[in-house]
PDB file of C-alpha atoms in Angstrom:
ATOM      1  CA  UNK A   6       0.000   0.000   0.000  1.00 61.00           C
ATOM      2  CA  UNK A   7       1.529   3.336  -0.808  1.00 81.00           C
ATOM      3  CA  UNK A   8       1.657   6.088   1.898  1.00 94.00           C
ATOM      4  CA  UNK A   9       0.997   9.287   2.279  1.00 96.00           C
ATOM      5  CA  UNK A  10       3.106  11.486  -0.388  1.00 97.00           C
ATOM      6  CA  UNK A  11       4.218  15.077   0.164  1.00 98.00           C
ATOM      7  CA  UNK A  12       5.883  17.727  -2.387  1.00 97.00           C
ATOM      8  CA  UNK A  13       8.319  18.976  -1.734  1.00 98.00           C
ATOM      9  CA  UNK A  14      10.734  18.042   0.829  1.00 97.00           C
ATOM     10  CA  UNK A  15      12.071  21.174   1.587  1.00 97.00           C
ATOM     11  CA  UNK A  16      11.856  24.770   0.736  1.00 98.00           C
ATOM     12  CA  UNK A  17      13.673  28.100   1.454  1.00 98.00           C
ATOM     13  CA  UNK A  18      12.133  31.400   0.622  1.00 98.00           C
ATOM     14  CA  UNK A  19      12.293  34.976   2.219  1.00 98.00           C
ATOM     15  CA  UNK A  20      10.201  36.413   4.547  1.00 97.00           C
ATOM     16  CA  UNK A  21       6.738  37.589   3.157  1.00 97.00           C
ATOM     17  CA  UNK A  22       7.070  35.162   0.091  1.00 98.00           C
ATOM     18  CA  UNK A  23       4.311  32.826  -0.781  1.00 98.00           C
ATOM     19  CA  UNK A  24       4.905  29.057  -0.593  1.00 98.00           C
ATOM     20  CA  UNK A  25       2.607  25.764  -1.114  1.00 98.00           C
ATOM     21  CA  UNK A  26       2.920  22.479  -0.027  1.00 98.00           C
ATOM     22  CA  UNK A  27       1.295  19.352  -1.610  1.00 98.00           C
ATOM     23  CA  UNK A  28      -0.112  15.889  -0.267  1.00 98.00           C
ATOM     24  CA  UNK A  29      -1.514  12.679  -1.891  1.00 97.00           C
ATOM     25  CA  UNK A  30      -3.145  10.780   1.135  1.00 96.00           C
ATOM     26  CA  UNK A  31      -3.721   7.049   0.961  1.00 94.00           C
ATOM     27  CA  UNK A  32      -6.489   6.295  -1.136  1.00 92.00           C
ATOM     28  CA  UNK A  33      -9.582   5.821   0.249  1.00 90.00           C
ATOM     29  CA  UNK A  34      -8.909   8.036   3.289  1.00 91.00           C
ATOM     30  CA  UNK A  35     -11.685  10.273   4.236  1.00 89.00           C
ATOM     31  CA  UNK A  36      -9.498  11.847   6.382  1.00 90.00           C
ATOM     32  CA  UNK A  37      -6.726  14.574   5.978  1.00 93.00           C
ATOM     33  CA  UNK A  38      -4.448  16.290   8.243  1.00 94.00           C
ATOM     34  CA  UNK A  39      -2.168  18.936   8.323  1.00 97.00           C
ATOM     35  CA  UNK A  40       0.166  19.705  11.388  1.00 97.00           C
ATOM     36  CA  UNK A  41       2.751  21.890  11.994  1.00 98.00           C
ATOM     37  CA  UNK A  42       5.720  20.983  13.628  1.00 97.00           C
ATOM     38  CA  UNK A  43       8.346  23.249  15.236  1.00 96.00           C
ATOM     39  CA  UNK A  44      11.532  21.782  16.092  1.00 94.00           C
ATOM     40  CA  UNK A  45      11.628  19.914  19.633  1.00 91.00           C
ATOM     41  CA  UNK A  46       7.900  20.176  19.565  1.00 93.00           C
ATOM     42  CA  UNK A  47       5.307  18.056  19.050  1.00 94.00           C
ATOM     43  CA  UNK A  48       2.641  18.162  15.918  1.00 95.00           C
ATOM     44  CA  UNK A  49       0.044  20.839  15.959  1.00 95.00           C
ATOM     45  CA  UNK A  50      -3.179  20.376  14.433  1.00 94.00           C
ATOM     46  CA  UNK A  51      -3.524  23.297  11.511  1.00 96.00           C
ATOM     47  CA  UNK A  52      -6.632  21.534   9.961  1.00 95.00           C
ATOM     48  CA  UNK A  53      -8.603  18.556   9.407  1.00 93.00           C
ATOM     49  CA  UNK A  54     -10.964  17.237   6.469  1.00 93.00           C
ATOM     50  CA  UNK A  55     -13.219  14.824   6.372  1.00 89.00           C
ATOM     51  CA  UNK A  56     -13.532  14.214   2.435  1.00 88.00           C
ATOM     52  CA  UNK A  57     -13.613  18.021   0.994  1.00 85.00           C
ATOM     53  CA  UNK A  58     -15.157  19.439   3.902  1.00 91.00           C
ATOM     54  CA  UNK A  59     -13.045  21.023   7.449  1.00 93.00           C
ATOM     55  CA  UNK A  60     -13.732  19.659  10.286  1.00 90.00           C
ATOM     56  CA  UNK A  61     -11.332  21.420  12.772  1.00 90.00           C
ATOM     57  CA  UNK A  62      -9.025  24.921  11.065  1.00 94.00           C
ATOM     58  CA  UNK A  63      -9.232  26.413  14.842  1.00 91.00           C
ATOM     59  CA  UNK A  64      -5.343  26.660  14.965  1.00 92.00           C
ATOM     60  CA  UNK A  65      -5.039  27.981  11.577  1.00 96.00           C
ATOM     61  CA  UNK A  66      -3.576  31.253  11.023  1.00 96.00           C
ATOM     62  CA  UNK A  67      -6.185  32.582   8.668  1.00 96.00           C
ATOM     63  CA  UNK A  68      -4.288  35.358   7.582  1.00 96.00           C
ATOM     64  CA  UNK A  69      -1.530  33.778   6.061  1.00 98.00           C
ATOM     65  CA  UNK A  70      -2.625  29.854   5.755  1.00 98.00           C
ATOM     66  CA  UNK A  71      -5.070  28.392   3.399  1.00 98.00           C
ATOM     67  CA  UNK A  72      -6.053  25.039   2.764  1.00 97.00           C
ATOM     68  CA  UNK A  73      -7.888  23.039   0.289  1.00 96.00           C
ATOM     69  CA  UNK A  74      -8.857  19.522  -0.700  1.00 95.00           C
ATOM     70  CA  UNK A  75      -9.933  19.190  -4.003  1.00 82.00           C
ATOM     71  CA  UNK A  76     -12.579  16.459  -4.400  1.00 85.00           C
ATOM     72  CA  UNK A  77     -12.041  15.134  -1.470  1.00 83.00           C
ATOM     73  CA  UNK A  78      -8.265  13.528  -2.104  1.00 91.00           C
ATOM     74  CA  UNK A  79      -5.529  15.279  -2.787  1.00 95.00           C
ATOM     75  CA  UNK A  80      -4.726  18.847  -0.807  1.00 97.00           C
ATOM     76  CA  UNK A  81      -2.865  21.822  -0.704  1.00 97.00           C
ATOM     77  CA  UNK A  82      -1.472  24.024   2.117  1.00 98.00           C
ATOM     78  CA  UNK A  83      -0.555  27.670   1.352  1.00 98.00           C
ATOM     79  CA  UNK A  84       1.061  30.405   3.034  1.00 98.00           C
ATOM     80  CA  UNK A  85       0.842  33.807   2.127  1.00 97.00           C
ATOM     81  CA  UNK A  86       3.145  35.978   2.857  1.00 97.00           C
ATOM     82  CA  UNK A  87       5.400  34.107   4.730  1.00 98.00           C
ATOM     83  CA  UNK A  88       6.803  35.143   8.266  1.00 98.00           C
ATOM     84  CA  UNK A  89      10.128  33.887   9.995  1.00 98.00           C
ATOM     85  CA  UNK A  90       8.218  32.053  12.556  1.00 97.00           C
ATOM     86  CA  UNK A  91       6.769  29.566  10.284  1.00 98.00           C
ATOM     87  CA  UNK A  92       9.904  27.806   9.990  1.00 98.00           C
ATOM     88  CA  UNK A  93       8.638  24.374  10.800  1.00 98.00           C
ATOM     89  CA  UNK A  94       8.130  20.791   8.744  1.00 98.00           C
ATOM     90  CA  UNK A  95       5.414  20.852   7.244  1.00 98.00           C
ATOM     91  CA  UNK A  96       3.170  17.018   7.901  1.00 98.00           C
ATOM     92  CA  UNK A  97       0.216  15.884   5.978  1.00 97.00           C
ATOM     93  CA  UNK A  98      -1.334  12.938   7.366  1.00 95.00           C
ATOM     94  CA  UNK A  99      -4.383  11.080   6.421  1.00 93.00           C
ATOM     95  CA  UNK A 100      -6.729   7.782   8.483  1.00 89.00           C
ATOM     96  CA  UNK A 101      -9.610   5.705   7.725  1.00 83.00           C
ATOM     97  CA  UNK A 102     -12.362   7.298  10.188  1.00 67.00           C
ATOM     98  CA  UNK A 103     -15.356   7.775   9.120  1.00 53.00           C
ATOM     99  CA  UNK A 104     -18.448   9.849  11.066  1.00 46.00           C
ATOM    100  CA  UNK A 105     -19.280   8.605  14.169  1.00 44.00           C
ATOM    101  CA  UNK A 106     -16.735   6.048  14.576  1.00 48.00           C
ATOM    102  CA  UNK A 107     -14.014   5.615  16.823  1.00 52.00           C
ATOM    103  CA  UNK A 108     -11.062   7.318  15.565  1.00 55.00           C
ATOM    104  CA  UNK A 109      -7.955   5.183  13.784  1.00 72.00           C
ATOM    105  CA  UNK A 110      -4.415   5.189  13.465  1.00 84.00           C
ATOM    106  CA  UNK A 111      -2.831   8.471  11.261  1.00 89.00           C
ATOM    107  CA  UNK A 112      -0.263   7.792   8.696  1.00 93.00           C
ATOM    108  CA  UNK A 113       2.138  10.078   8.032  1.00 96.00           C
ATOM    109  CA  UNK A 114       3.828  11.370   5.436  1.00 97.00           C
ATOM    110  CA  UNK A 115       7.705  12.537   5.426  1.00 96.00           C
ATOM    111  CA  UNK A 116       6.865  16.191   5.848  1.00 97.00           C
ATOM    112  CA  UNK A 117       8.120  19.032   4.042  1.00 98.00           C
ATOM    113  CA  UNK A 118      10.560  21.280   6.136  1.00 98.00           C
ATOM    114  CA  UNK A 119      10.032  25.167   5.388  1.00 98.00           C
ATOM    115  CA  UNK A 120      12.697  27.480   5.878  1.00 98.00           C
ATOM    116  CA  UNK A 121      11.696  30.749   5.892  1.00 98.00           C
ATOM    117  CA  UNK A 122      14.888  33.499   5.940  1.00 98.00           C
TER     118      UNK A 122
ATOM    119  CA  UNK B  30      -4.213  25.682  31.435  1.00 58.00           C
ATOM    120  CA  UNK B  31      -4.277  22.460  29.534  1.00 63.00           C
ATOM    121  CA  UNK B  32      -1.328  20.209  28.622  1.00 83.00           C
ATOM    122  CA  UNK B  33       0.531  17.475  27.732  1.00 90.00           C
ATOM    123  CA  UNK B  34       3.470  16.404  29.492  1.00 91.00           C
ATOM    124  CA  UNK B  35       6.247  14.154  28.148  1.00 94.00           C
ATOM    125  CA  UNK B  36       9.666  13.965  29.664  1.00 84.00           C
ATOM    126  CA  UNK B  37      12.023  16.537  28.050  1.00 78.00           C
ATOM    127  CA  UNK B  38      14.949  15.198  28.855  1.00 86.00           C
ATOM    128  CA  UNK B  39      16.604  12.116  26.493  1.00 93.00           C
ATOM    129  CA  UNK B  40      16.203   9.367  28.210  1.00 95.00           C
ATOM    130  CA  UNK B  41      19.655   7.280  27.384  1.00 96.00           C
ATOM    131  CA  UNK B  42      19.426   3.492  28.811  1.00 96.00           C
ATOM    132  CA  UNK B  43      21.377   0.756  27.891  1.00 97.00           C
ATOM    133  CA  UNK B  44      21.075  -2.633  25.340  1.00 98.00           C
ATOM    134  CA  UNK B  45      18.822  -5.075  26.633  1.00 97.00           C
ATOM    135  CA  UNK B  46      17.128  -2.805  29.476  1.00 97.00           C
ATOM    136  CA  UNK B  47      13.637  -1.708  29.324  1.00 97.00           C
ATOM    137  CA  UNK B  48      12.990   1.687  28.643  1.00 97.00           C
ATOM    138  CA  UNK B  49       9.832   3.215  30.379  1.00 97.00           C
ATOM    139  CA  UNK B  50       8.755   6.759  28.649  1.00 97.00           C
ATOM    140  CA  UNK B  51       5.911   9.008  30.732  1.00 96.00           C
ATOM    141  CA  UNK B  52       3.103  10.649  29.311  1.00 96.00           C
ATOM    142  CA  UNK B  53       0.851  13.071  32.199  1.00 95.00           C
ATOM    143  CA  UNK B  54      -1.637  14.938  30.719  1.00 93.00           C
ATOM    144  CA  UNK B  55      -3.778  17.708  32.889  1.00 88.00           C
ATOM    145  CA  UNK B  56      -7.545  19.348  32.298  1.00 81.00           C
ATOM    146  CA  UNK B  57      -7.970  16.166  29.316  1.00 80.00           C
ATOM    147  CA  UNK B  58     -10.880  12.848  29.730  1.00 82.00           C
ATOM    148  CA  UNK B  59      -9.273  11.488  26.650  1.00 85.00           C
ATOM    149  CA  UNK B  60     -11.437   8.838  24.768  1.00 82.00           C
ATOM    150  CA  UNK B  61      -8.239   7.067  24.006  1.00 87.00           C
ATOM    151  CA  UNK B  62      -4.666   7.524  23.603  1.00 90.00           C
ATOM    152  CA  UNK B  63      -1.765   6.966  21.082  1.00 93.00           C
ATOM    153  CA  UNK B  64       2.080   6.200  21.168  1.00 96.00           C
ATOM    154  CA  UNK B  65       3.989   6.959  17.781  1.00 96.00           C
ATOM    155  CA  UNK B  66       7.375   6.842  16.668  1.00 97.00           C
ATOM    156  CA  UNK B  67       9.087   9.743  14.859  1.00 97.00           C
ATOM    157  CA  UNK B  68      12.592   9.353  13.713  1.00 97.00           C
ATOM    158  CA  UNK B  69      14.730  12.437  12.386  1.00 94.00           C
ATOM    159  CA  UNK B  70      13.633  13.591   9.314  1.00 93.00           C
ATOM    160  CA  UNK B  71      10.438  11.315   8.932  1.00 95.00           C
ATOM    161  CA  UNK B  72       7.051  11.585   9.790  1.00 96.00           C
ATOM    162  CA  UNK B  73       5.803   9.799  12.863  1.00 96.00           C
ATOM    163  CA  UNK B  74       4.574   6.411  12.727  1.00 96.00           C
ATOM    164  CA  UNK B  75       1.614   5.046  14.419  1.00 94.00           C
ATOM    165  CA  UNK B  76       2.729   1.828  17.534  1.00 96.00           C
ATOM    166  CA  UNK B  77      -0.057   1.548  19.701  1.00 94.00           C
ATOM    167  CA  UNK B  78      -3.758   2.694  20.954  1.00 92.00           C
ATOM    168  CA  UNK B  79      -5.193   2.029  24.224  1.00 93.00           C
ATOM    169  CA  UNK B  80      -8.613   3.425  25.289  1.00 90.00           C
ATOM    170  CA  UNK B  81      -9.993   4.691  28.126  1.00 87.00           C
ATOM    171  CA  UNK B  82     -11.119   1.626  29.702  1.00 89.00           C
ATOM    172  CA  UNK B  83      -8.475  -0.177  29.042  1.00 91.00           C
ATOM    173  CA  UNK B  84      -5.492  -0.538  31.251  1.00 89.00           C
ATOM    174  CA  UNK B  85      -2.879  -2.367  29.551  1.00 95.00           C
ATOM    175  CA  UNK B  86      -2.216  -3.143  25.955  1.00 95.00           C
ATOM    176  CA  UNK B  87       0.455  -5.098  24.195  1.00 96.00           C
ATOM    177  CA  UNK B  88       2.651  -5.462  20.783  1.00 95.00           C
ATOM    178  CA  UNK B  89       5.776  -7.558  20.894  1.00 96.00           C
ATOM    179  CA  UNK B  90       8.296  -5.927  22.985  1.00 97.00           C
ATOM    180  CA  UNK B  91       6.289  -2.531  23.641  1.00 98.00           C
ATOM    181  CA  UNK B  92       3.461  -2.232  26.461  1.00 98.00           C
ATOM    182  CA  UNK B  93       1.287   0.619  27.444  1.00 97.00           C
ATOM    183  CA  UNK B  94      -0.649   1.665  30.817  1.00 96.00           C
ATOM    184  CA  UNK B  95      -3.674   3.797  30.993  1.00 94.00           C
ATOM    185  CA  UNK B  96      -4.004   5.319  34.097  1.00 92.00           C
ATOM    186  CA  UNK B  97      -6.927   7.931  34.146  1.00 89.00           C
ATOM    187  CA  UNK B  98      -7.086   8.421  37.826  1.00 91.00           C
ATOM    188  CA  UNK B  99      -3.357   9.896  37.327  1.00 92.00           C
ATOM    189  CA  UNK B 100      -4.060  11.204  34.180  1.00 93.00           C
ATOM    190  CA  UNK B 101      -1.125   9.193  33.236  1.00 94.00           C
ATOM    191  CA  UNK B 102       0.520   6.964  30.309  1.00 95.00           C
ATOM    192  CA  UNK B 103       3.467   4.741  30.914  1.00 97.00           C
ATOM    193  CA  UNK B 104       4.980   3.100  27.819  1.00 97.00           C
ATOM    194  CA  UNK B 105       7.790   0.515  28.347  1.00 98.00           C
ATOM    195  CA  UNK B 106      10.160  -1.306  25.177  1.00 98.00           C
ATOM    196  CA  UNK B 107      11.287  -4.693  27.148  1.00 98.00           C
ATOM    197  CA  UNK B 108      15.217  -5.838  25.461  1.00 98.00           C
ATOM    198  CA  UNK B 109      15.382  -2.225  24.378  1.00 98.00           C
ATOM    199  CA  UNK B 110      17.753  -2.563  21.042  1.00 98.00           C
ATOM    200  CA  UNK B 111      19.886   0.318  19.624  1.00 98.00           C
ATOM    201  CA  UNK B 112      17.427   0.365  16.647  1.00 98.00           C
ATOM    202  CA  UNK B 113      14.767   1.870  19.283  1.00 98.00           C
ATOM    203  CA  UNK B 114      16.252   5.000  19.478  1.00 98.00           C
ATOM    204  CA  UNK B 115      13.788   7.604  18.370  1.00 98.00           C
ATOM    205  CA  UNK B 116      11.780  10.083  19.743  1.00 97.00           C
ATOM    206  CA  UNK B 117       8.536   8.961  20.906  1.00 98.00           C
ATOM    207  CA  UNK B 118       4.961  10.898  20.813  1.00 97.00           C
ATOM    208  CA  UNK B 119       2.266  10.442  22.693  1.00 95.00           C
ATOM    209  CA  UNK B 120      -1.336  11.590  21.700  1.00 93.00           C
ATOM    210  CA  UNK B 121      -4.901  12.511  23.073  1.00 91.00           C
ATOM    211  CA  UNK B 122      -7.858  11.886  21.299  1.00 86.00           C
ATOM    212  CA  UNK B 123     -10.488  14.266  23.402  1.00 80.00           C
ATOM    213  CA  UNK B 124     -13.105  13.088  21.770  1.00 72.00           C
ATOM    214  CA  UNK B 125     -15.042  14.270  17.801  1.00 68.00           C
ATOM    215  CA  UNK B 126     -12.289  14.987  15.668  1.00 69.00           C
ATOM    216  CA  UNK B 127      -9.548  16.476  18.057  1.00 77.00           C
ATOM    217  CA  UNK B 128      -6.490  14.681  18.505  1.00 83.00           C
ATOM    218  CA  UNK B 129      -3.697  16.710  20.478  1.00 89.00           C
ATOM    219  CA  UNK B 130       0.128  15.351  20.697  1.00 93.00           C
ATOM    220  CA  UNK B 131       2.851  15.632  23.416  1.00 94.00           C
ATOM    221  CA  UNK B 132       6.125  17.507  22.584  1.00 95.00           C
ATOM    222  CA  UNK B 133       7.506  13.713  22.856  1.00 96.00           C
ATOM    223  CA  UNK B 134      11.001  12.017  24.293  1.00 97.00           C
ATOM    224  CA  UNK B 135      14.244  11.723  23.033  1.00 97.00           C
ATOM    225  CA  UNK B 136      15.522   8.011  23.816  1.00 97.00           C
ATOM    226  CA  UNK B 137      18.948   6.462  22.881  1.00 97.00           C
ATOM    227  CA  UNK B 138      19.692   2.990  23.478  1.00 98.00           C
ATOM    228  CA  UNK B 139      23.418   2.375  23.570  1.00 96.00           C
ATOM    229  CA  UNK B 140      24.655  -1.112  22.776  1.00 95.00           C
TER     230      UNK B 140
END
């Protein structure tokens, strides 16, 4: 089974620059994740799907971030403009849970790690 | 304020010794919690799941604890190999959609 494929690995740009990250979750995964992770820190939730729909952006940046998951598969994170703080890797993630059932294991993918100078 | 607590410091044992990693959480009723593995420069990858009525759960060489009176995790690798060095997550799932993870712990095992 393949896994969860992100694009691209890393990335440097400058301050208030634009930048987008892609993921391919594992088919047939309803759910998709995005998390930000700082180094020495754990994953933070940006935001969830569930197919093409959001089920949790509460710790998205709104002013900057966007996401989208176009027909409910493949997605896209975007920043715009870029600050120094959002340094981080970048991990999309996607599981098998479907409404009202007990959540499932996340697979991961390798992250993209954003440098931002 | 709510939070999850894993140990900060590495935790460096040696070949053949179990390691025991803590996870204390405050202000959470988790439905169920997760242990995953993240190595440097990869994603993390899912080990095990215990829920909240559960108080032990098993896989090969790895064990959890559930302890929701102490609003505690214990996870323990038995014959702890140099290949288990990693850092090590632990997550809440608080129930809907909402999933929250621990900073996680550094371990080393040296041969």
């Amino acid at each position: 089974e393949a896994g969860v494929a992100q694009s691209p690995r890393y990335k440097i740009i400058e301050k208030r620059q634009s930048v987008a990250f892609w993921c391919n979750p594992i088919s047939g995964h309803a759910t998709l994740y995005w998390y930000q992770q700082i180094l020495g820190q754990g994953p933070k939730l940006l935001i969830q799907f569930q197919n093409n729909g959001v089920v949790d952006d509460s710790q998205l940046p709104k002013d900057r971030f966007s996401a989208e998951r176009l027909k409910g598969v493949d997605s896209t994170l975007k920043i715009q403009p870029a600050k120094l703080e959002d340094s981080a890797v970048y991990l999309c993630a996607s599981s098998n849970i479907g409404t009202g059932l007990m959540n499932t294991e996340a697979f991961f993918g390798q992250g993209t790690r954003l440098t931002v100078v | 304020s709510q939070k999850i607590e894993q140990n900060s410091e590495a935790l460096n044992i040696q070949e053949g010794k179990t390691a025991t990693l803590t996870c204390n959480y405050t202000n959470y009723s988790p439905a169920y919690l997760q242990w995953y593995r993240q190595d440097p420069g990869r994603g993390p990858v899912f080990l095990l799941l215990i829920r909240e009525n559960e108080k032990e759960k098993r896989k090969e060489r790895l064990k959890v604890t559930f302890d929701t009176t102490l609003k505690q995790s214990l996870f323990h690798i038995t014959a702890s190999q140099p290949a288990d060095s990693a850092t090590y997550l632990c997550a809440l799932h608080l129930g809907g959609f909402k999933t929250i993870f621990g900073a996680g712990t550094r371990l080393f095992v040296k041969a």
